[in-house]
Short mmCIF file of C-alpha atoms in Angstrom, two decimals:
data_model
loop_
_atom_site.label_atom_id
_atom_site.label_comp_id
_atom_site.label_asym_id
_atom_site.label_seq_id
_atom_site.Cartn_x
_atom_site.Cartn_y
_atom_site.Cartn_z
CA MET A 170 0.00 0.00 0.00
CA THR A 171 1.52 3.31 -1.09
CA THR A 172 1.78 6.01 1.53
CA GLU A 173 0.49 9.40 0.32
CA THR A 174 3.19 12.02 0.54
CA SER A 175 2.52 15.04 2.73
CA ASN A 176 4.19 17.25 0.13
CA ARG A 177 1.75 16.55 -2.69
CA GLU A 178 0.89 19.43 -5.03
CA HIS A 179 -2.25 21.39 -4.26
CA HIS A 180 -4.96 21.46 -6.87
CA PRO A 181 -4.99 24.78 -8.83
CA THR A 182 -8.49 25.58 -7.53
CA GLU A 183 -7.20 25.30 -3.98
CA LYS A 184 -4.50 27.82 -4.83
CA LEU A 185 -7.07 30.18 -6.33
CA SER A 186 -9.29 29.80 -3.27
CA SER A 187 -6.40 30.67 -0.99
CA LEU A 188 -5.47 33.65 -3.16
CA HIS A 189 -9.05 34.79 -3.10
CA LYS A 190 -9.08 34.76 0.71
CA VAL A 191 -5.88 36.79 0.82
CA ILE A 192 -7.26 39.37 -1.63
CA MET A 193 -10.47 39.66 0.41
CA ILE A 194 -8.50 40.37 3.57
CA VAL A 195 -6.16 42.83 1.84
CA SER A 196 -8.81 44.78 -0.05
CA SER A 197 -11.14 45.07 2.95
CA SER A 198 -8.43 46.36 5.27
CA PRO A 199 -8.42 50.12 6.05
CA LYS A 200 -4.73 50.05 5.29
CA TYR A 201 -5.62 49.45 1.64
CA LEU A 202 -8.19 52.21 1.30
CA LEU A 203 -6.35 53.20 -1.87
CA HIS A 204 -8.08 50.32 -3.69
CA TRP A 205 -11.46 51.83 -2.88
CA LEU A 206 -10.42 55.34 -3.92
CA LEU A 207 -8.97 54.14 -7.22
CA PHE A 208 -12.12 52.15 -7.95
CA LEU A 209 -14.33 55.19 -7.29
CA TYR A 210 -12.09 57.39 -9.43
CA LEU A 211 -12.33 55.00 -12.37
CA CYS A 212 -16.11 54.98 -12.12
CA LEU A 213 -16.46 58.77 -11.93
CA CYS A 214 -14.09 59.25 -14.85
CA ASN A 215 -16.47 57.27 -17.05
CA THR A 216 -13.99 54.39 -17.43
CA ILE A 217 -16.48 51.81 -16.21
CA HIS A 218 -14.80 48.95 -18.07
CA LEU A 219 -11.57 49.59 -16.13
CA ALA A 220 -13.50 49.88 -12.88
CA ILE A 221 -15.20 46.53 -13.48
CA GLN A 222 -11.86 44.88 -14.28
CA TYR A 223 -10.43 46.37 -11.12
CA SER A 224 -13.36 45.14 -9.04
CA ILE A 225 -12.92 41.62 -10.47
CA MET A 226 -9.22 41.62 -9.59
CA PHE A 227 -10.07 42.62 -6.02
CA SER A 228 -13.50 41.01 -5.81
CA THR A 229 -15.16 41.53 -2.45
CA ILE A 230 -18.75 41.99 -1.44
CA PRO A 231 -18.14 45.60 -0.31
CA LEU A 232 -16.61 46.48 -3.68
CA PHE A 233 -19.57 45.05 -5.61
CA LEU A 234 -21.94 46.95 -3.33
CA LEU A 235 -19.93 50.07 -4.04
CA LEU A 236 -20.12 49.36 -7.77
CA SER A 237 -23.91 49.19 -7.58
CA LEU A 238 -24.05 52.48 -5.68
CA VAL A 239 -21.74 54.27 -8.10
CA LEU A 240 -23.62 52.99 -11.15
CA SER A 241 -26.89 54.23 -9.66
CA LEU A 242 -25.40 57.71 -9.18
CA LEU A 243 -23.50 57.80 -12.47
CA PRO A 244 -26.24 59.34 -14.68
CA SER A 245 -26.51 62.40 -12.44
CA VAL A 246 -22.72 62.70 -12.19
CA LEU A 247 -22.22 62.52 -15.95
CA SER A 248 -24.94 65.10 -16.56
CA ILE A 249 -22.79 67.78 -14.95
CA PRO A 250 -21.27 69.76 -17.85
CA SER A 251 -17.49 69.90 -18.11
CA PRO A 252 -15.86 73.30 -18.10
CA ALA A 253 -15.04 74.60 -21.54
CA LEU A 254 -11.40 74.55 -22.55
CA SER A 255 -11.75 77.17 -25.25
CA PRO A 256 -10.88 80.81 -24.50
CA ARG A 257 -13.23 82.42 -22.01
CA GLN A 258 -16.08 84.26 -23.68
CA THR A 259 -18.65 86.39 -21.92
CA LYS A 260 -22.37 86.59 -22.57
CA ALA A 261 -23.78 89.25 -24.85
CA THR A 262 -24.12 92.61 -23.18
CA THR A 263 -27.43 94.43 -22.89
CA LYS A 264 -25.79 97.52 -21.43
CA PRO A 265 -24.18 99.80 -24.03
CA TYR A 266 -20.46 100.47 -23.67
CA GLN A 267 -17.84 102.75 -25.09
CA LEU A 268 -15.14 100.80 -26.91
CA ARG A 269 -11.61 102.08 -26.34
CA GLY A 270 -8.03 101.52 -27.38
CA VAL A 271 -5.49 100.60 -24.71
CA GLN A 272 -2.14 101.38 -26.33
CA SER A 273 -0.53 104.14 -28.35
CA PRO A 274 -1.47 105.72 -30.70
CA ILE A 275 -5.13 105.02 -29.87
CA PHE A 276 -4.75 104.86 -26.09
CA HIS A 277 -8.06 106.09 -24.62
CA LEU A 278 -9.50 106.90 -28.02
CA TYR A 279 -13.01 105.55 -28.58
CA LEU A 280 -14.94 103.90 -31.41
CA GLN A 281 -17.28 106.29 -33.23
CA THR A 282 -18.37 107.47 -36.65
CA LEU A 283 -16.03 109.81 -38.48
CA PRO A 284 -17.95 113.12 -38.33
CA SER A 285 -17.53 113.92 -42.03
CA SER A 286 -18.94 110.49 -43.04
CA LYS A 287 -22.13 110.49 -40.97
CA THR A 288 -24.35 111.30 -43.94
CA SER A 289 -22.66 108.87 -46.35
CA PRO A 290 -24.23 105.47 -47.26
CA SER A 291 -21.37 103.69 -45.40
CA PRO A 292 -20.27 105.77 -42.42
CA ILE A 293 -16.63 105.14 -41.46
CA PRO A 294 -15.77 103.72 -38.00
CA VAL A 295 -12.81 105.47 -36.42
CA MET A 296 -11.09 105.79 -33.08
CA GLY A 297 -11.48 109.35 -31.82
CA PRO A 298 -11.94 111.60 -28.77
CA GLU A 299 -13.99 110.45 -25.81
CA ALA A 300 -16.20 113.54 -26.02
CA THR A 301 -17.72 112.31 -29.30
CA SER A 302 -17.59 108.58 -28.59
CA GLU A 303 -20.59 106.34 -29.22
CA TYR A 304 -22.13 103.70 -26.99
CA LEU A 305 -22.47 100.21 -28.43
CA ILE A 306 -24.31 97.00 -27.56
CA ILE A 307 -22.18 93.92 -28.16
CA SER A 308 -23.56 90.47 -28.97
CA SER A 309 -22.93 88.57 -32.19
CA THR A 310 -23.45 92.04 -33.66
CA ILE A 311 -22.20 95.44 -32.55
CA GLN A 312 -24.81 98.20 -32.72
CA SER A 313 -24.42 101.87 -31.91
CA THR A 314 -27.13 103.24 -29.64
CA ASN A 315 -26.31 106.73 -30.95
CA THR A 316 -27.08 105.98 -34.60
CA SER A 317 -28.69 102.48 -34.49
CA LEU A 318 -26.13 101.41 -37.13
CA TYR A 319 -24.26 98.10 -37.03
CA LEU A 320 -20.50 97.58 -37.23
CA ASN A 321 -19.75 95.38 -40.26
CA ILE A 322 -16.60 93.74 -41.62
CA GLY A 323 -15.81 94.14 -45.31
CA GLY A 324 -13.96 91.81 -47.67
CA LYS A 325 -10.24 91.69 -48.36
CA VAL A 326 -8.87 94.44 -50.56
CA GLY A 327 -6.19 93.22 -52.96
CA GLY A 328 -5.85 89.99 -50.97
CA LYS A 329 -4.46 91.87 -47.98
CA SER A 330 -5.00 90.60 -44.42
CA PHE A 331 -6.59 93.79 -43.06
CA LEU A 332 -10.36 94.04 -43.51
CA PRO A 333 -12.12 97.42 -43.69
CA LEU A 334 -14.92 98.19 -41.24
CA SER A 335 -18.06 100.19 -41.89
CA PHE A 336 -21.32 101.12 -40.25
CA GLY A 337 -24.56 100.02 -41.89
CA LYS A 338 -28.30 99.83 -41.33
CA VAL A 339 -28.21 96.02 -41.67
CA ALA A 340 -26.16 93.70 -39.45
CA ASN A 341 -24.18 91.88 -42.14
CA THR A 342 -21.60 90.73 -39.59
CA THR A 343 -22.70 88.35 -36.85
CA ALA A 344 -19.22 87.22 -35.85
CA TRP A 345 -18.57 89.59 -32.96
CA GLY A 346 -18.12 88.58 -29.36
CA LEU A 347 -16.39 89.49 -26.13
CA GLU A 348 -13.52 87.66 -24.47
CA GLY A 349 -13.42 89.20 -21.03
CA ASP A 350 -13.52 92.89 -21.98
CA THR A 351 -11.82 92.39 -25.37
CA VAL A 352 -13.73 92.67 -28.64
CA ILE A 353 -13.11 89.62 -30.85
CA THR A 354 -14.52 87.69 -33.76
CA THR A 355 -15.57 84.33 -32.39
CA THR A 356 -13.93 80.97 -33.01
CA GLY A 357 -16.95 79.53 -34.81
CA SER A 358 -17.26 82.46 -37.19
CA GLY A 359 -15.95 82.61 -40.74
CA TYR A 360 -13.07 84.77 -39.51
CA GLY A 361 -12.05 82.48 -36.68
CA ARG A 362 -10.96 83.99 -33.38
CA GLN A 363 -9.45 87.38 -34.19
CA LEU A 364 -8.72 90.10 -31.65
CA ASN A 365 -6.22 92.33 -33.47
CA PHE A 366 -7.04 95.55 -35.25
CA LEU A 367 -5.04 97.87 -37.47
CA ALA A 368 -5.25 101.60 -36.72
CA CYS A 369 -4.17 104.03 -39.44
CA ASN A 370 -3.96 107.82 -39.46
CA SER A 371 -7.18 109.25 -40.84
CA LYS A 372 -7.23 112.13 -43.29
CA THR A 373 -9.07 113.93 -40.50
CA SER A 374 -6.61 114.93 -37.80
CA GLY A 375 -7.12 113.34 -34.39
CA TYR A 376 -8.87 110.22 -35.75
CA PHE A 377 -7.68 106.75 -36.77
CA ASP A 378 -9.26 104.49 -39.38
CA LEU A 379 -9.83 100.99 -38.05
CA TYR A 380 -9.47 97.60 -39.74
CA LEU A 381 -9.84 94.03 -38.51
CA GLN A 382 -6.38 92.46 -38.78
CA THR A 383 -6.25 88.77 -39.75
CA GLY A 384 -2.53 88.68 -40.55
CA SER A 385 0.29 91.22 -40.69
CA ASP A 386 -0.25 93.31 -43.85
CA VAL A 387 -0.45 97.10 -43.68
CA PRO A 388 -1.51 99.56 -46.39
CA SER A 389 1.19 101.56 -48.14
CA GLY A 390 1.43 105.33 -48.07
CA VAL A 391 -0.15 105.77 -44.64
CA THR A 392 1.12 105.56 -41.06
CA CYS A 393 -0.43 102.59 -39.20
CA SER A 394 -0.10 100.77 -35.91
CA ASN A 395 -0.61 97.01 -36.03
CA TYR A 396 -2.00 94.55 -33.46
CA GLN A 397 -4.22 96.95 -31.56
CA THR A 398 -7.01 95.59 -29.34
CA ILE A 399 -10.37 97.17 -28.55
CA HIS A 400 -11.96 96.93 -25.10
CA THR A 401 -14.97 97.86 -23.04
CA PRO A 402 -14.08 100.06 -20.04
CA CYS A 403 -15.41 97.28 -17.81
CA LEU A 404 -18.22 94.72 -17.65
CA CYS A 405 -19.92 96.24 -14.61
#
């Protein structure tokens, strides 16, 4: 009769059962709270498949109860909108504002209609003295409350990057927006996000013609300052 050795190999299922007991003890111990936190993080980050794999690796009754709880709360968690990563844009203003330059040569000059062009079919927007500045409402359009005219962007002249501006009775341009207190054309518009303007000496002393700048070109034969920005005094 053969004597059974005391050193016989354990059946693989016995090894798995022993491992399972060890994992249960480890994962339920306060010392290993990290397992719980990682599991919860995976669930809240919408990586449920990873969370399930993790819970299987460290399968305990508490973890499966936690999984049920998290899954029941997940729809409300995922419904919370994520913060936008695009540049910060403010809502349209209902209060009219003066629009001003913030650096030389148009520092503290304000957007308005060139006086000599007020009766023309396309009045010319310029930067000029505060005393004659206009107040404007900014949304996807920019409208003067002084004249009820809209600020529009014209087409390229000779393929150049600077685009002429004009005032008109119809809002042909719906690309405007505010980024903080800075006037821009919005990302989703046909112009993309633009915030630079070109200011050139007007034929009328003390005023500057204004263009939207989409590149770096400047007109010849006139003194201009590139990369100007236009701002509201504040959003209060």
